[in-house]
C-alpha cells in the first residue's frame, strides 16, 4: 500500500505493509485471486475519465511485474464483487490480458463504499478539478461534513476545499473546458464570480485563445464587475500653495514640495547632508526670532 492510502487502510483495518506477493513469490495472506469476470465496477466511481495512455503504460508494467498492489472489493451478490478501490488497476489488468486479479475482500455498506471510493481517488489526486469538486461536495452532502471537518479528514487545508467547491458554480460550457484541460482551475476560479453565463463563456474562450495569465484574467473580471470604479481624483493645488512651496524652495536652498490642497496636506523639505540640515535649522531659528 502507498502512503496516500493511509486513511483507507485505517478504515478497512488493513496492514499498511501488506504486499501482494512475498519475497518467495507466494501470495500474501489476506489477498485472494479473483476472476475479473466476477468483478463489477462501482457505478458511483468519482472518476469518470481514465486517461488511455496512462492505462496502457500501467498495463505494460502489469505484464512485466504483475499487480503489485491488490484492489479492494466487497461482495454484492452470489459470487460477484464490486470494486471499492483500484478501478484503474482493474482496467489496466484487463488491458494486459489477465483473467484474474489479486484482491482484498471486505464487507462494506453502500455508504462505506461510497466514502472509500471518494477518498481513494482524492488521495491519489487522479481526478480532474471538476471531479475533485464533485467528490468534495458528495462527501459533505452524504456525511454532513463541514468544510473544516472534510479538510482535516483528507489532510488538506480548508481553502483548498473552498476553492475547489467554487468550480461547481461554473456553467456547463466552461465546466467542459476545465474537464478537457483546455482551461486551468486557476483561470476557472476567476470566472466563478461572474453570474452571467454568456459573459463567463466569452471570458473563458478569451483566456484560452489569447493565452491569458490568471492575473490578466483576474483584471478583466474585476473591470467587468466594477465598471464604474474610478481612480481617486487628485485635487489641483491652488496658485497660492504652489507659490508657498516655491518661496520655501528658494529660502531653504533645497527642494520643497507640497502634497494636498488648501484644506489639507503636507509640506516636505528635502535635505541631503548634516550640513544641509544644520543650515535649515539656522534659517528656521532666524524666522522664529
Tab-separated table of C-alpha atoms in Angstrom:
chain	number	residue	atom	x	y	z
A	1	UNK	CA	0.000	0.000	0.000
A	2	UNK	CA	1.158	3.527	-0.652
A	3	UNK	CA	1.255	6.251	1.969
A	4	UNK	CA	-1.564	8.030	0.137
A	5	UNK	CA	-3.887	5.180	1.108
A	6	UNK	CA	-3.334	5.535	4.875
A	7	UNK	CA	-6.901	6.712	5.504
A	8	UNK	CA	-8.377	3.779	3.582
A	9	UNK	CA	-6.075	1.301	5.317
A	10	UNK	CA	-7.221	2.500	8.741
A	11	UNK	CA	-10.897	2.388	7.782
A	12	UNK	CA	-10.574	-1.156	6.390
A	13	UNK	CA	-8.159	-2.328	9.107
A	14	UNK	CA	-5.539	-3.304	6.503
A	15	UNK	CA	-1.880	-3.753	7.369
A	16	UNK	CA	-0.026	-0.835	5.743
A	17	UNK	CA	2.957	-3.115	4.988
A	18	UNK	CA	0.813	-5.563	3.005
A	19	UNK	CA	2.193	-6.634	-0.389
A	20	UNK	CA	0.508	-8.868	-2.923
A	21	UNK	CA	3.426	-11.329	-3.025
A	22	UNK	CA	6.212	-12.026	-0.567
A	23	UNK	CA	9.915	-12.370	-1.420
A	24	UNK	CA	9.397	-16.036	-2.342
A	25	UNK	CA	6.636	-15.248	-4.826
A	26	UNK	CA	3.865	-16.593	-2.582
A	27	UNK	CA	0.507	-14.844	-2.303
A	28	UNK	CA	0.362	-12.619	0.773
A	29	UNK	CA	-2.038	-13.712	3.481
A	30	UNK	CA	-5.359	-11.894	3.222
A	31	UNK	CA	-5.127	-11.463	-0.541
A	32	UNK	CA	-7.157	-13.696	-2.852
A	33	UNK	CA	-7.092	-14.173	-6.615
A	34	UNK	CA	-10.466	-13.370	-8.176
A	35	UNK	CA	-11.608	-13.875	-11.794
A	36	UNK	CA	-12.061	-10.492	-13.463
A	37	UNK	CA	-15.434	-11.624	-14.854
A	38	UNK	CA	-16.690	-11.895	-11.264
A	39	UNK	CA	-15.864	-8.256	-10.570
A	40	UNK	CA	-18.036	-5.240	-11.408
A	41	UNK	CA	-17.081	-1.584	-11.294
A	42	UNK	CA	-18.529	0.908	-8.833
A	43	UNK	CA	-21.353	2.895	-10.513
A	44	UNK	CA	-20.622	5.750	-8.107
A	45	UNK	CA	-16.933	5.913	-9.046
A	46	UNK	CA	-15.990	9.608	-8.674
A	47	UNK	CA	-13.549	9.487	-11.562
A	48	UNK	CA	-15.456	9.427	-14.844
A	49	UNK	CA	-12.496	9.716	-17.196
A	50	UNK	CA	-9.464	7.428	-17.382
A	51	UNK	CA	-6.502	8.502	-19.481
A	52	UNK	CA	-5.956	5.758	-22.050
A	53	UNK	CA	-2.212	6.365	-22.406
A	54	UNK	CA	-1.777	6.125	-18.655
A	55	UNK	CA	-3.788	2.888	-18.572
A	56	UNK	CA	-1.671	1.414	-21.376
A	57	UNK	CA	1.526	2.273	-19.502
A	58	UNK	CA	0.212	0.631	-16.342
A	59	UNK	CA	-0.865	-2.403	-18.390
A	60	UNK	CA	2.693	-2.805	-19.694
A	61	UNK	CA	4.004	-2.646	-16.129
A	62	UNK	CA	1.484	-5.295	-15.057
A	63	UNK	CA	2.577	-7.557	-17.924
A	64	UNK	CA	6.141	-7.379	-16.625
A	65	UNK	CA	5.651	-7.330	-12.857
A	66	UNK	CA	2.036	-8.254	-12.170
A	67	UNK	CA	-0.388	-6.308	-9.970
A	68	UNK	CA	1.838	-5.264	-7.071
A	69	UNK	CA	-0.987	-3.714	-5.053
A	70	UNK	CA	-4.279	-5.621	-4.776
A	71	UNK	CA	-7.612	-3.976	-5.443
A	72	UNK	CA	-10.236	-3.810	-2.695
A	73	UNK	CA	-13.663	-5.324	-3.377
A	74	UNK	CA	-16.873	-6.035	-1.495
A	75	UNK	CA	-19.415	-8.830	-2.077
A	76	UNK	CA	-22.563	-7.613	-3.887
A	77	UNK	CA	-24.215	-10.865	-4.862
A	78	UNK	CA	-23.682	-14.548	-5.476
A	79	UNK	CA	-20.016	-14.861	-6.330
A	80	UNK	CA	-19.872	-11.235	-7.526
A	81	UNK	CA	-17.741	-8.409	-6.163
A	82	UNK	CA	-17.782	-4.652	-6.599
A	83	UNK	CA	-14.622	-2.554	-6.711
A	84	UNK	CA	-14.171	-0.236	-3.748
A	85	UNK	CA	-10.662	0.954	-4.564
A	86	UNK	CA	-8.404	0.194	-7.516
A	87	UNK	CA	-10.538	0.523	-10.643
A	88	UNK	CA	-7.587	1.921	-12.601
A	89	UNK	CA	-5.525	-1.174	-11.759
A	90	UNK	CA	-8.504	-3.359	-12.669
A	91	UNK	CA	-8.867	-1.712	-16.082
A	92	UNK	CA	-5.132	-1.893	-16.809
A	93	UNK	CA	-5.069	-5.523	-15.702
A	94	UNK	CA	-7.769	-6.354	-18.279
A	95	UNK	CA	-5.841	-4.487	-20.986
A	96	UNK	CA	-2.826	-6.600	-20.069
A	97	UNK	CA	-4.932	-9.640	-20.922
A	98	UNK	CA	-5.139	-11.123	-17.427
A	99	UNK	CA	-8.241	-13.057	-16.427
A	100	UNK	CA	-7.624	-12.803	-12.677
A	101	UNK	CA	-6.528	-10.080	-10.275
A	102	UNK	CA	-5.214	-10.039	-6.658
A	103	UNK	CA	-7.937	-8.689	-4.384
A	104	UNK	CA	-8.760	-7.942	-0.760
A	105	UNK	CA	-12.371	-8.697	0.153
A	106	UNK	CA	-14.145	-6.533	2.728
A	107	UNK	CA	-17.839	-6.499	3.634
A	108	UNK	CA	-18.944	-2.883	3.490
A	109	UNK	CA	-22.164	-0.897	3.484
A	110	UNK	CA	-23.133	1.211	0.471
A	111	UNK	CA	-22.282	4.303	2.475
A	112	UNK	CA	-18.802	2.987	3.322
A	113	UNK	CA	-18.209	2.000	-0.305
A	114	UNK	CA	-19.060	5.493	-1.493
A	115	UNK	CA	-16.883	7.207	1.100
A	116	UNK	CA	-13.890	4.954	0.465
A	117	UNK	CA	-14.162	5.331	-3.305
A	118	UNK	CA	-14.229	9.106	-2.968
A	119	UNK	CA	-11.336	9.254	-0.521
A	120	UNK	CA	-9.189	6.838	-2.521
A	121	UNK	CA	-9.467	8.963	-5.648
A	122	UNK	CA	-8.966	12.234	-3.794
A	123	UNK	CA	-5.830	10.975	-2.058
A	124	UNK	CA	-4.359	9.729	-5.324
A	125	UNK	CA	-5.064	13.121	-6.969
A	126	UNK	CA	-6.189	11.381	-10.170
A	127	UNK	CA	-9.358	13.421	-10.560
A	128	UNK	CA	-9.706	16.443	-12.811
A	129	UNK	CA	-10.638	19.689	-10.943
A	130	UNK	CA	-14.373	19.289	-11.573
A	131	UNK	CA	-14.458	15.643	-10.470
A	132	UNK	CA	-12.495	16.638	-7.376
A	133	UNK	CA	-15.005	19.371	-6.536
A	134	UNK	CA	-17.912	16.970	-7.075
A	135	UNK	CA	-16.246	14.421	-4.797
A	136	UNK	CA	-15.849	17.019	-2.038
A	137	UNK	CA	-19.491	18.031	-2.352
A	138	UNK	CA	-20.627	14.396	-2.297
A	139	UNK	CA	-18.729	13.777	0.953
A	140	UNK	CA	-20.122	16.965	2.508
A	141	UNK	CA	-23.706	16.144	1.475
A	142	UNK	CA	-23.549	12.432	2.303
A	143	UNK	CA	-21.847	12.689	5.689
A	144	UNK	CA	-22.860	16.200	6.718
A	145	UNK	CA	-19.214	17.264	6.997
A	146	UNK	CA	-18.296	20.902	7.378
A	147	UNK	CA	-15.558	22.097	5.048
A	148	UNK	CA	-13.209	22.188	8.035
A	149	UNK	CA	-14.025	18.595	9.016
A	150	UNK	CA	-13.559	17.374	5.452
A	151	UNK	CA	-10.236	19.189	5.183
A	152	UNK	CA	-8.986	17.507	8.363
A	153	UNK	CA	-10.200	14.081	7.227
A	154	UNK	CA	-8.385	14.382	3.898
A	155	UNK	CA	-5.288	16.112	5.256
A	156	UNK	CA	-5.887	19.241	3.187
A	157	UNK	CA	-6.319	22.907	4.065
A	158	UNK	CA	-9.793	24.427	4.209
A	159	UNK	CA	-9.035	26.949	1.397
A	160	UNK	CA	-8.237	24.008	-0.908
A	161	UNK	CA	-11.732	22.609	-0.285
A	162	UNK	CA	-13.410	26.018	-0.588
A	163	UNK	CA	-11.650	26.938	-3.828
A	164	UNK	CA	-12.458	23.561	-5.355
A	165	UNK	CA	-16.156	23.845	-4.499
A	166	UNK	CA	-16.328	27.248	-6.220
A	167	UNK	CA	-15.821	25.491	-9.548
A	168	UNK	CA	-19.278	23.933	-9.231
A	169	UNK	CA	-20.749	27.400	-9.923
A	170	UNK	CA	-19.436	27.376	-13.488
A	171	UNK	CA	-21.771	26.949	-16.432
A	172	UNK	CA	-21.664	23.637	-18.354
A	173	UNK	CA	-19.618	25.011	-21.263
A	174	UNK	CA	-16.845	26.331	-19.028
A	175	UNK	CA	-17.041	23.176	-16.909
A	176	UNK	CA	-16.323	21.079	-20.012
A	177	UNK	CA	-13.331	23.309	-20.815
A	178	UNK	CA	-11.894	22.565	-17.355
A	179	UNK	CA	-12.564	18.816	-17.648
A	180	UNK	CA	-10.836	18.683	-21.041
A	181	UNK	CA	-7.836	20.579	-19.649
A	182	UNK	CA	-8.314	23.499	-22.015
A	183	UNK	CA	-8.915	25.859	-19.074
A	184	UNK	CA	-6.959	25.620	-15.810
A	185	UNK	CA	-8.624	25.511	-12.407
A	186	UNK	CA	-6.953	28.840	-11.560
A	187	UNK	CA	-8.493	30.533	-14.588
A	188	UNK	CA	-11.847	28.907	-13.893
A	189	UNK	CA	-11.952	30.162	-10.302
A	190	UNK	CA	-11.613	33.720	-11.617
A	191	UNK	CA	-14.832	33.236	-13.573
A	192	UNK	CA	-16.968	31.904	-10.707
A	193	UNK	CA	-17.815	35.448	-9.560
A	194	UNK	CA	-19.438	36.183	-12.950
A	195	UNK	CA	-23.070	35.125	-12.804
A	196	UNK	CA	-23.901	35.814	-16.460
A	197	UNK	CA	-23.185	32.540	-18.260
A	198	UNK	CA	-22.701	34.227	-21.644
A	199	UNK	CA	-20.048	36.549	-20.210
A	200	UNK	CA	-18.481	33.587	-18.415
A	201	UNK	CA	-18.183	31.743	-21.735
A	202	UNK	CA	-16.766	34.787	-23.516
A	203	UNK	CA	-14.062	35.345	-20.918
A	204	UNK	CA	-13.190	31.644	-20.761
A	205	UNK	CA	-12.726	31.486	-24.546
A	206	UNK	CA	-10.681	34.704	-24.481
A	207	UNK	CA	-8.431	33.275	-21.748
A	208	UNK	CA	-7.744	30.206	-23.895
A	209	UNK	CA	-7.390	31.898	-27.293
A	210	UNK	CA	-5.223	34.770	-26.045
A	211	UNK	CA	-3.311	32.562	-23.581
A	212	UNK	CA	-4.038	34.975	-20.743
A	213	UNK	CA	-2.354	34.508	-17.384
A	214	UNK	CA	-4.532	34.062	-14.310
A	215	UNK	CA	-3.644	37.603	-13.224
A	216	UNK	CA	-4.652	39.067	-16.592
A	217	UNK	CA	-7.985	37.285	-16.404
A	218	UNK	CA	-8.486	38.495	-12.826
A	219	UNK	CA	-8.033	42.091	-14.010
A	220	UNK	CA	-10.556	41.574	-16.820
A	221	UNK	CA	-13.100	40.093	-14.420
A	222	UNK	CA	-12.527	42.884	-11.892
A	223	UNK	CA	-13.101	45.527	-14.567
A	224	UNK	CA	-16.296	43.772	-15.652
A	225	UNK	CA	-17.630	43.552	-12.095
A	226	UNK	CA	-16.661	47.152	-11.240
A	227	UNK	CA	-17.213	49.149	-14.451
A	228	UNK	CA	-17.775	52.466	-12.637
A	229	UNK	CA	-14.752	52.230	-10.383
A	230	UNK	CA	-12.625	55.323	-10.971
A	231	UNK	CA	-9.266	56.414	-9.765
A	232	UNK	CA	-9.446	58.857	-6.923
A	233	UNK	CA	-9.289	62.286	-8.498
A	234	UNK	CA	-6.295	64.329	-7.429
A	235	UNK	CA	-7.422	67.785	-6.382
A	236	UNK	CA	-5.486	70.538	-8.133
A	237	UNK	CA	-3.371	72.739	-5.899
A	238	UNK	CA	-4.110	76.411	-5.676
A	239	UNK	CA	-1.692	79.029	-7.055
A	240	UNK	CA	-1.065	80.264	-3.502
A	241	UNK	CA	0.042	76.793	-2.284
A	242	UNK	CA	2.369	76.375	-5.260
A	243	UNK	CA	3.842	79.852	-4.630
A	244	UNK	CA	4.445	78.965	-0.968
A	245	UNK	CA	6.396	75.850	-1.968
A	246	UNK	CA	8.458	77.883	-4.447
A	247	UNK	CA	9.267	80.567	-1.840
A	248	UNK	CA	10.360	77.936	0.689
A	249	UNK	CA	12.406	76.236	-2.011
A	250	UNK	CA	14.371	79.448	-2.630
A	251	UNK	CA	14.609	80.330	1.053
A	252	UNK	CA	15.950	76.942	2.201
A	253	UNK	CA	18.024	76.290	-0.897
A	254	UNK	CA	16.653	72.779	-1.259
A	255	UNK	CA	13.690	71.020	-2.761
A	256	UNK	CA	10.379	71.801	-1.074
A	257	UNK	CA	7.080	70.404	-2.297
A	258	UNK	CA	3.501	70.364	-1.090
A	259	UNK	CA	1.046	67.467	-1.247
A	260	UNK	CA	-2.670	68.144	-0.831
A	261	UNK	CA	-4.780	71.248	-1.205
A	262	UNK	CA	-5.677	74.394	0.693
A	263	UNK	CA	-7.741	72.404	3.193
A	264	UNK	CA	-5.404	69.538	3.999
A	265	UNK	CA	-1.961	68.257	3.042
A	266	UNK	CA	1.748	68.094	3.860
A	267	UNK	CA	4.843	70.131	3.054
A	268	UNK	CA	8.109	68.222	2.576
A	269	UNK	CA	11.593	69.741	2.882
A	270	UNK	CA	14.454	67.653	1.486
A	271	UNK	CA	17.974	67.624	2.916
A	272	UNK	CA	20.942	65.644	1.696
A	273	UNK	CA	23.563	66.007	4.417
A	274	UNK	CA	24.150	67.056	8.009
A	275	UNK	CA	25.316	70.435	6.735
A	276	UNK	CA	22.047	70.827	4.836
A	277	UNK	CA	20.049	70.032	7.956
A	278	UNK	CA	22.095	72.462	10.116
A	279	UNK	CA	21.579	75.229	7.552
A	280	UNK	CA	17.805	74.635	7.561
A	281	UNK	CA	17.824	74.772	11.376
A	282	UNK	CA	19.629	78.126	11.264
A	283	UNK	CA	17.133	79.543	8.787
A	284	UNK	CA	14.212	78.321	10.891
A	285	UNK	CA	15.774	79.851	14.012
A	286	UNK	CA	16.051	83.256	12.309
A	287	UNK	CA	12.431	83.039	11.172
A	288	UNK	CA	11.430	82.164	14.727
A	289	UNK	CA	13.316	85.150	16.119
